[in-house]
Tab-separated table of C-alpha atoms and ligand atoms in Angstrom:
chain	number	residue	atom	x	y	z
A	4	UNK	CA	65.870	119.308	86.560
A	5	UNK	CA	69.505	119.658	87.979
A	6	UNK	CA	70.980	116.320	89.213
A	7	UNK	CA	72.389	115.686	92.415
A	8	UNK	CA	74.139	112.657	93.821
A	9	UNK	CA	75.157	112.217	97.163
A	10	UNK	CA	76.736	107.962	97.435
A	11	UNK	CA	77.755	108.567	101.021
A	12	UNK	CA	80.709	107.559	102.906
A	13	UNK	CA	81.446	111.061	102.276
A	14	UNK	CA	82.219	112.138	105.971
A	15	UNK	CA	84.609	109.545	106.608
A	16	UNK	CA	86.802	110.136	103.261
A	17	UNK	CA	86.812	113.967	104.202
A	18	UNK	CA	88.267	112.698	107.530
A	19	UNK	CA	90.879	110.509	105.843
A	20	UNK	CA	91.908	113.410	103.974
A	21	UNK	CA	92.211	115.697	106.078
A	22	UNK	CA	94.599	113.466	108.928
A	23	UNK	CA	96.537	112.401	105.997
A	24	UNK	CA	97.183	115.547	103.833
A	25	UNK	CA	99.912	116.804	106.713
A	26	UNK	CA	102.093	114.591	105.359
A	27	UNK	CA	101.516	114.993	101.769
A	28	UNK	CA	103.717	115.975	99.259
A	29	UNK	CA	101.941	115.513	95.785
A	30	UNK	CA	98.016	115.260	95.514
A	31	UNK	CA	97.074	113.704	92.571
A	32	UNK	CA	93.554	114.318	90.947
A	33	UNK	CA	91.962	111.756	88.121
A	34	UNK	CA	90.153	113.393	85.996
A	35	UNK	CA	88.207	112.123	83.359
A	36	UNK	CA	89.175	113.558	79.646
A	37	UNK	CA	86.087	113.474	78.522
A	38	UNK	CA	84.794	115.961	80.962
A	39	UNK	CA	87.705	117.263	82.989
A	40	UNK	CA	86.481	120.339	84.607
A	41	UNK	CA	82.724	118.512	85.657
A	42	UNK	CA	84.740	115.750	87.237
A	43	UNK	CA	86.762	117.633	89.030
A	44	UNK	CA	86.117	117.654	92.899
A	45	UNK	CA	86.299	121.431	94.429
A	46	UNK	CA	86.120	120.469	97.700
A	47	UNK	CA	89.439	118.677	96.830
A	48	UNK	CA	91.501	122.056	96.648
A	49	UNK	CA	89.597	123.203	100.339
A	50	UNK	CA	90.797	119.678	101.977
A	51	UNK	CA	94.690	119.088	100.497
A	52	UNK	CA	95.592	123.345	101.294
A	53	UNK	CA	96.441	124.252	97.819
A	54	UNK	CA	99.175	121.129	97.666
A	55	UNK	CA	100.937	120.679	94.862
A	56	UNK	CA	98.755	118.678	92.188
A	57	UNK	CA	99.554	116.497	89.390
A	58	UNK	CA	96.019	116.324	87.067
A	59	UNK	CA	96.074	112.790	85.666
A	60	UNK	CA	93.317	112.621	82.850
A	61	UNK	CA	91.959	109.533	82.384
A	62	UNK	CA	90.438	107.462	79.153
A	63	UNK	CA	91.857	109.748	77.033
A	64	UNK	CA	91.354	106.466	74.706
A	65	UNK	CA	87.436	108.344	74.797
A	66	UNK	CA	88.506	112.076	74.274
A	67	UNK	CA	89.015	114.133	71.244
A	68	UNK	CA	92.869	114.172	71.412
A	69	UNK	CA	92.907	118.085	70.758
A	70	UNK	CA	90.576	119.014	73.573
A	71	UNK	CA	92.822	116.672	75.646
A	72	UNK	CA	95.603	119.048	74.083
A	73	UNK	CA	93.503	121.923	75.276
A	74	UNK	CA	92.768	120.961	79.018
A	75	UNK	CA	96.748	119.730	79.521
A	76	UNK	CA	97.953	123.448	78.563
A	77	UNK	CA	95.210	124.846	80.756
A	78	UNK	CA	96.369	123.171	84.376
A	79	UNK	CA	100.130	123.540	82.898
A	80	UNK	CA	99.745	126.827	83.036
A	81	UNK	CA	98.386	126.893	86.878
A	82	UNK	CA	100.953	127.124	89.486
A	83	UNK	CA	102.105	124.309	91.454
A	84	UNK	CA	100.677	121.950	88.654
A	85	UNK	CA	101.237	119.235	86.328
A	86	UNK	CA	99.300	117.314	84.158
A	87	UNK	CA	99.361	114.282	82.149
A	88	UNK	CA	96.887	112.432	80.088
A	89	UNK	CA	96.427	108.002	80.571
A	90	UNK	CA	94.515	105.212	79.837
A	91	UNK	CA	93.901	101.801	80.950
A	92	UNK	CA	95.872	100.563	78.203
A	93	UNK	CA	98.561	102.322	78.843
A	94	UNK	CA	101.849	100.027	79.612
A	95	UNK	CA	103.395	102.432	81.314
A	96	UNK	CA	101.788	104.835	83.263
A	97	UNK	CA	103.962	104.743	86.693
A	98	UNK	CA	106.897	105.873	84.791
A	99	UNK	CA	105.108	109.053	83.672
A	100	UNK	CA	103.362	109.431	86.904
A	101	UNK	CA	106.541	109.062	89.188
A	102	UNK	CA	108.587	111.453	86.873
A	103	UNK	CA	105.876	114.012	87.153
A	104	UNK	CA	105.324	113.983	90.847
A	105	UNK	CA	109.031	114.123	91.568
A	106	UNK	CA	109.138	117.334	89.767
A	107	UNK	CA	106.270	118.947	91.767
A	108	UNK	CA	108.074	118.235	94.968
A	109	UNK	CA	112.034	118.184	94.014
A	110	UNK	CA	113.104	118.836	97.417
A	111	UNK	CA	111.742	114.954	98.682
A	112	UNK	CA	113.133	111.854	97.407
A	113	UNK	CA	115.458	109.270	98.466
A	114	UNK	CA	115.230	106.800	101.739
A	115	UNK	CA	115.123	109.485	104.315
A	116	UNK	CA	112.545	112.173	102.788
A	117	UNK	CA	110.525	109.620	101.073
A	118	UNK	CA	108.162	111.740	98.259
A	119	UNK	CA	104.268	110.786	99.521
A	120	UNK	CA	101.591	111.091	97.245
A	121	UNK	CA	97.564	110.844	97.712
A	122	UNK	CA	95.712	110.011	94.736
A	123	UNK	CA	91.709	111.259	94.321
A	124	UNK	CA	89.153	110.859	91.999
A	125	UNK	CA	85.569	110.634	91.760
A	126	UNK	CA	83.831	107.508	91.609
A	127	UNK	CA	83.694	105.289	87.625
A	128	UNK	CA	86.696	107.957	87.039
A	129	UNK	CA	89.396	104.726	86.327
A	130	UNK	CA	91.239	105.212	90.105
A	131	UNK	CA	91.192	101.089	90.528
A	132	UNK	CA	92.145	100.614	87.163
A	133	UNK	CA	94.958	102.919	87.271
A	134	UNK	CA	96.306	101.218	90.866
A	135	UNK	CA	95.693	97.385	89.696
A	136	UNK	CA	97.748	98.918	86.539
A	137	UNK	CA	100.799	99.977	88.738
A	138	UNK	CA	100.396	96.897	91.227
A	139	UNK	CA	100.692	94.681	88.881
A	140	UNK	CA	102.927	96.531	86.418
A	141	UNK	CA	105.364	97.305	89.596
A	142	UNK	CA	105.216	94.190	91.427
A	143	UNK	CA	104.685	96.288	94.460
A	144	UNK	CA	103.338	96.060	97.746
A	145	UNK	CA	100.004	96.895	98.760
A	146	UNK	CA	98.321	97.105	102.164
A	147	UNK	CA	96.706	98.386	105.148
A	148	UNK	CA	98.222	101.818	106.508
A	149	UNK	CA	97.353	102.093	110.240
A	150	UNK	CA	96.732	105.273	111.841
A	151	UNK	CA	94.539	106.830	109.968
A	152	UNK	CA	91.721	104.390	108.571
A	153	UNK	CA	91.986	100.629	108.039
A	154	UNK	CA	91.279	100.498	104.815
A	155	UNK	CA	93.623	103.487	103.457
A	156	UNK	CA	96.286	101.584	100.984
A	157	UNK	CA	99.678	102.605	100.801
A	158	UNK	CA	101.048	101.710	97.323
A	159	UNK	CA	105.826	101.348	97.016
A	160	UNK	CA	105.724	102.375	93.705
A	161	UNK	CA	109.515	103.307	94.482
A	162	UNK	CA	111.763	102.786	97.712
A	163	UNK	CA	111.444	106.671	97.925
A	164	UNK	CA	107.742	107.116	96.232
A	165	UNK	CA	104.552	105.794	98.319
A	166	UNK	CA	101.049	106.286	97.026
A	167	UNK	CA	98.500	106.684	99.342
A	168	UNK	CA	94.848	105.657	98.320
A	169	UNK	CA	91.841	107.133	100.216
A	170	UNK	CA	88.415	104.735	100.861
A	171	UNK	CA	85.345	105.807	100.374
A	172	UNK	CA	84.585	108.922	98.242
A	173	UNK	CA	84.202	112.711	97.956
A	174	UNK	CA	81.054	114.150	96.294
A	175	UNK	CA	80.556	117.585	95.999
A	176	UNK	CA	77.673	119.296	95.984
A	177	UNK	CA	77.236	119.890	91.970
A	178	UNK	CA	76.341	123.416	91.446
A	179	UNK	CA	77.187	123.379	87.752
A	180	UNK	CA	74.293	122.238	86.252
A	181	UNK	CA	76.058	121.050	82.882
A	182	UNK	CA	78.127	119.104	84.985
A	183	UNK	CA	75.449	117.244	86.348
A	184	UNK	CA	74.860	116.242	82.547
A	185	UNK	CA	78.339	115.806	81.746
A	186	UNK	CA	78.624	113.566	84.391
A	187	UNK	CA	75.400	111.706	84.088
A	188	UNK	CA	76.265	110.580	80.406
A	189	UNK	CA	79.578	109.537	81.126
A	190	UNK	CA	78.267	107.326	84.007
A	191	UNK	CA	80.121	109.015	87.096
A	192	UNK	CA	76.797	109.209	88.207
A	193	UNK	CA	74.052	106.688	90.003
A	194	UNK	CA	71.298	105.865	87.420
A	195	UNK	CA	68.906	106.682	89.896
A	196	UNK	CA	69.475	109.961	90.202
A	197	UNK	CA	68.641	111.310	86.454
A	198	UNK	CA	66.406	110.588	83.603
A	199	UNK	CA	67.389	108.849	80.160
A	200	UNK	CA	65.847	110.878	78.009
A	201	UNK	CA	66.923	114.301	79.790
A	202	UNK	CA	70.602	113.267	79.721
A	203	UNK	CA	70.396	112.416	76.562
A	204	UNK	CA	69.001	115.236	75.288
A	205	UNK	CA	71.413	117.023	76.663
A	206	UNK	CA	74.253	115.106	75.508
A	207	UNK	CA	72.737	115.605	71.961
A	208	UNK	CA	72.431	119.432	72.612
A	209	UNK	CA	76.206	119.485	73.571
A	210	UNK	CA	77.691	117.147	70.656
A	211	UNK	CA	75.300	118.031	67.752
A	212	UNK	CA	77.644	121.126	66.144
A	213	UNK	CA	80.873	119.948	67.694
A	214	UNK	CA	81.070	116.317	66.373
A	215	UNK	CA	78.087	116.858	63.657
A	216	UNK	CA	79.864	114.519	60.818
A	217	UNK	CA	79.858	111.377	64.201
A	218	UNK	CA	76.249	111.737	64.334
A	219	UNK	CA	75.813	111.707	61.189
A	220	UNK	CA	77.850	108.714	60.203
A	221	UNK	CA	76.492	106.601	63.270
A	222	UNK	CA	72.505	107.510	62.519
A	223	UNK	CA	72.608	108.025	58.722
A	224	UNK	CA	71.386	111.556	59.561
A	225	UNK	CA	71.458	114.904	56.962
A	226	UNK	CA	72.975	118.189	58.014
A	227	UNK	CA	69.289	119.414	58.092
A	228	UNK	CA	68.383	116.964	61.291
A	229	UNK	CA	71.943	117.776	62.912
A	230	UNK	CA	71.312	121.654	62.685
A	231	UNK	CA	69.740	122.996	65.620
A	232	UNK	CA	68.028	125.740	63.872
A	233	UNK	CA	65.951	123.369	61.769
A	234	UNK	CA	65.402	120.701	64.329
A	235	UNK	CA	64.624	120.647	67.935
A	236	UNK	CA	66.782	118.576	69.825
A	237	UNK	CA	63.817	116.227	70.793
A	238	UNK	CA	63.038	115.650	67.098
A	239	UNK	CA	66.595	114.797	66.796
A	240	UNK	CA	66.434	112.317	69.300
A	241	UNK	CA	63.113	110.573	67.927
A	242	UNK	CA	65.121	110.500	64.365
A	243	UNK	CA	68.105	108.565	66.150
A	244	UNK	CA	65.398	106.184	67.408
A	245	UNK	CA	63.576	105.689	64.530
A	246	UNK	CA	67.038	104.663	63.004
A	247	UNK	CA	67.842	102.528	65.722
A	248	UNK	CA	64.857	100.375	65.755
A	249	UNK	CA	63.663	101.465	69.115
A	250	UNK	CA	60.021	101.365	68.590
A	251	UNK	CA	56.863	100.734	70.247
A	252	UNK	CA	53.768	98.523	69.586
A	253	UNK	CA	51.893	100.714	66.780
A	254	UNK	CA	54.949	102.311	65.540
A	255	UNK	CA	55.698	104.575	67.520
A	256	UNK	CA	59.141	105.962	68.837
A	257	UNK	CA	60.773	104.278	72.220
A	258	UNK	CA	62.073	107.257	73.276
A	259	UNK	CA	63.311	105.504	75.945
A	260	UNK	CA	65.294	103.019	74.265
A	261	UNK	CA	66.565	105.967	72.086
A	262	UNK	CA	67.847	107.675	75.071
A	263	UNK	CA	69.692	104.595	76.598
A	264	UNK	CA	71.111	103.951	72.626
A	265	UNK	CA	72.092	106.991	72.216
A	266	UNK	CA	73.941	107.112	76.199
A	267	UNK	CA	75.220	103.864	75.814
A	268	UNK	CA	76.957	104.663	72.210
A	269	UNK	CA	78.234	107.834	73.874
A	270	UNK	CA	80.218	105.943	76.563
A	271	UNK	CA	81.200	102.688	74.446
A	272	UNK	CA	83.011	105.534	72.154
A	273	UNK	CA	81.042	104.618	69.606
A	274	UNK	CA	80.975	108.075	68.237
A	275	UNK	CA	84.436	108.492	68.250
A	276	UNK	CA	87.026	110.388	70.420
A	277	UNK	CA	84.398	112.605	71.910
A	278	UNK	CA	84.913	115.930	74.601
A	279	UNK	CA	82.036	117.362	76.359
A	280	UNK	CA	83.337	120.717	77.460
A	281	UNK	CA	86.485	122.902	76.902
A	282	UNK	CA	88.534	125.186	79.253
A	283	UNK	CA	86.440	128.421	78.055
A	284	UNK	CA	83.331	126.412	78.232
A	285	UNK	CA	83.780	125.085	81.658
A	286	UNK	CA	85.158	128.250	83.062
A	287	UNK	CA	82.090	130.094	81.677
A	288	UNK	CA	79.654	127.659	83.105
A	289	UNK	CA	81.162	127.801	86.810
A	290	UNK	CA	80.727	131.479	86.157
A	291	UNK	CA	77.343	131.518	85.915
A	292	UNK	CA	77.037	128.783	87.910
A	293	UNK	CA	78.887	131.036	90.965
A	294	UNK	CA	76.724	134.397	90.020
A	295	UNK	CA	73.039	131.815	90.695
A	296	UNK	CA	74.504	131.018	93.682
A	297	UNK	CA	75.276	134.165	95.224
A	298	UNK	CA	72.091	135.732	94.085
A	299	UNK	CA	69.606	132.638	95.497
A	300	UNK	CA	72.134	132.926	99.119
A	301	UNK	CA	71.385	136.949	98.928
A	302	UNK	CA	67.622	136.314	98.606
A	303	UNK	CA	68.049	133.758	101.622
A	304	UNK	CA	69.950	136.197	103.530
A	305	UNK	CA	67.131	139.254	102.777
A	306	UNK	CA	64.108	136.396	103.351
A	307	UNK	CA	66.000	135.366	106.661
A	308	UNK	CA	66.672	139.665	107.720
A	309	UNK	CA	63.078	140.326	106.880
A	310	UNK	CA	61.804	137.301	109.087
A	311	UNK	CA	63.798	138.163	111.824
A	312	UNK	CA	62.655	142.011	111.378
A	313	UNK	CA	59.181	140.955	112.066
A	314	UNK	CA	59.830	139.063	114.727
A	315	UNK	CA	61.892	141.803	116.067
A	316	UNK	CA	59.094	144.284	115.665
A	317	UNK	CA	56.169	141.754	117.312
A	318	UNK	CA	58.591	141.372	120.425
A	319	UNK	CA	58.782	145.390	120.295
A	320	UNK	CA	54.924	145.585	120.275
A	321	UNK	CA	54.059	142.769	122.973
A	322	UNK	CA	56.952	144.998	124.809
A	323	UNK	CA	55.151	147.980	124.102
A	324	UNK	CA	51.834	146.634	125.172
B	404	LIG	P1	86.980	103.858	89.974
B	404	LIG	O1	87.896	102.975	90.723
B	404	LIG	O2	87.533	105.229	89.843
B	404	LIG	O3	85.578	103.873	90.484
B	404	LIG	O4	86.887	103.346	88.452
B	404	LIG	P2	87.285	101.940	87.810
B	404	LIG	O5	88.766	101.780	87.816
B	404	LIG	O6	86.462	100.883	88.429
B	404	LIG	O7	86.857	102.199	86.302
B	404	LIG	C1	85.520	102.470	85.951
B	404	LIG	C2	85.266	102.014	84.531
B	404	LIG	O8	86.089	102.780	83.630
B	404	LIG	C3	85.629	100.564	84.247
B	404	LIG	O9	84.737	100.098	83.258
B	404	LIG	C4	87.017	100.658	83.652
B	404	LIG	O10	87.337	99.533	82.831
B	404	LIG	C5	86.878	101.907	82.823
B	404	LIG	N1	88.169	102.575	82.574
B	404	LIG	C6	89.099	102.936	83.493
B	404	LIG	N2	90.117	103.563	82.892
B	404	LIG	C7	89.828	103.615	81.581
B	404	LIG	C8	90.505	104.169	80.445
B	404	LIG	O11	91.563	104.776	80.531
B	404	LIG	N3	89.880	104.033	79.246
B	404	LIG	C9	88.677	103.404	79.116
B	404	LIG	N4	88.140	103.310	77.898
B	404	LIG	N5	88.008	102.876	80.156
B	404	LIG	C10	88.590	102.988	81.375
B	404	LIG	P3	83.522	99.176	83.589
B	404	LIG	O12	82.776	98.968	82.343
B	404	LIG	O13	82.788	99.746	84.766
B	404	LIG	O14	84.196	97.873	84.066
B	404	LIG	P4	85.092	96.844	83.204
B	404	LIG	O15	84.152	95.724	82.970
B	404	LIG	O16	85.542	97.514	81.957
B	404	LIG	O17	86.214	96.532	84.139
């Protein structure tokens, strides 16, 4: 079943955003390497007008270092973007960040035209690890901004560089379904709102002929179990739990457990530097995606023209009558 999440405060942040963005320079976006096209926020581009944006992906400790490669030429190439890969152990990351930002808006800068920058990201995505990471690195100061919310930080990461930090956060409806998974396994997501065992079957579906040899050397599995021509992906997933223990009174496979192993290795890194999706994927996916949409809103549309047909024609007859 598709996952949705929906943590609320949503209509407040939207308002935050939208008061502040007037007097934005920069927007920055974390994303998270792993996934960066599912954790990216659409309604993001809508609320900051097409700003100029500075991509910041995040735990690339976690990523496969050539899909990071990948996604950093891919928003290079977009106008009015940058694009620069972290992660929490970075030592430096303001230097990188400031330099960056400065470029996308060379025209502010210095005491009088101060260069302002808003910084986004979905929720788990590493946003208050990357701030306590400048606070503390900088020595700057932190507090209230007034005006637009009470709790909005503004962050002197230069005399003439201020990062502004929006509460609350901004959850878009997730109309890639992939996503949903993408997001789901890397834990952007409330466990509530998905099942184990479906994520991580489709975390397995996604990783099996990608990172094969991982699997492999983690679960002591043969190519035979990893190939998804000779093995369902379920039977896949009751192999990794018979490997890791997980079983039940009489023998049997926890699939449960399995699933929450198998999750839980994914986001420790315990596979490795691991990549869910690509450019091409993600792109293709959001295609498809789009083309559902637009056929389930025409079938609304004729359902809602043929209701109001009828009605039209019953108002016609009692007329008539
Ligand atoms: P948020 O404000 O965007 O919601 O995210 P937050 O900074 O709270 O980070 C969410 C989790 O991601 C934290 O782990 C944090 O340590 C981890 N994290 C952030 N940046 C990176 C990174 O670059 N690499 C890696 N590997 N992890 C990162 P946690 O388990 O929820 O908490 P903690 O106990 O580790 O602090």
């Amino acid at each position: 079943m598709p996952i949705q999440w929906f943590p609320g405060h949503m209509h407040s942040t939207k308002k935050a955003i939208v008061e502040r963005i007037p007097d934005i320079d920069v927007v920055i976006e974390m994303l998270d390497a792993r996934l960066p096209g599912s954790s990216a926020n659409p309604l993001l581009a809508e609320l900051t007008q097409h700003k100029p944006g500075l991509k910041i992906l995040n735990k690339q400790d976690l990523a496969d270092p050539d899909a990071t490669e990948a996604w950093l030429a891919h928003y290079q190439a977009m106008p009015g973007t940058r694009a620069i890969a972290l992660d929490a152990g970075d030592t430096a990351p303001a230097r990188r960040l400031i330099a960056a930002c400065r470029e996308l808006a060379p025209l502010r800068g210095g005491m009088v035209k101060p260069l302002r920058v808003l910084i986004c990201g979905i929720p788990n995505v590493g946003k208050s690890t990357l701030i306590n990471t400048l606070v503390g690195q900088r020595k700057t100061r932190t507090g209230d901004e007034p005006g637009i919310t009470k709790l909005e930080q503004k962050i002197v990461l230069a005399d003439d560089f201020y990062l502004f930090d929006t509460p609350g956060m901004l959850w878009p409806r997730i109309i890639v379904e992939e996503s949903g998974y993408n997001l789901a396994a890397s834990g952007g997501i409330g466990r509530n709102a998905y099942d184990e065992q479906e994520v991580a079957l489709e975390l397995l579906a996604r990783v099996r002929e990608p990172y094969a040899d991982r699997l492999a050397a983690r679960y002591k599995l043969d190519a035979a179990q990893l190939d998804a021509r000779q093995t369902p992906v379920d039977a896949l997933l009751l192999a990794i739990g018979r490997r890791r223990g997980g079983l039940k009174a009489g023998g049997q496979v926890d699939l449960q457990k399995a699933a929450e192993a198998v999750i839980n290795d994914f986001r420790a890194g315990a596979w490795g530097r691991i990549t869910l999706e690509t450019p091409q994927q993600f792109e293709q996916w959001l295609a498809a995606a789009q083309q559902r949409e637009a056929e389930r809103e025409a079938e609304r549309k004729a359902k809602r023209d043929r209701r109001s047909g009828k009605r039209r024609t019953a108002e016609d007859d009692a007329d008539a009558s």
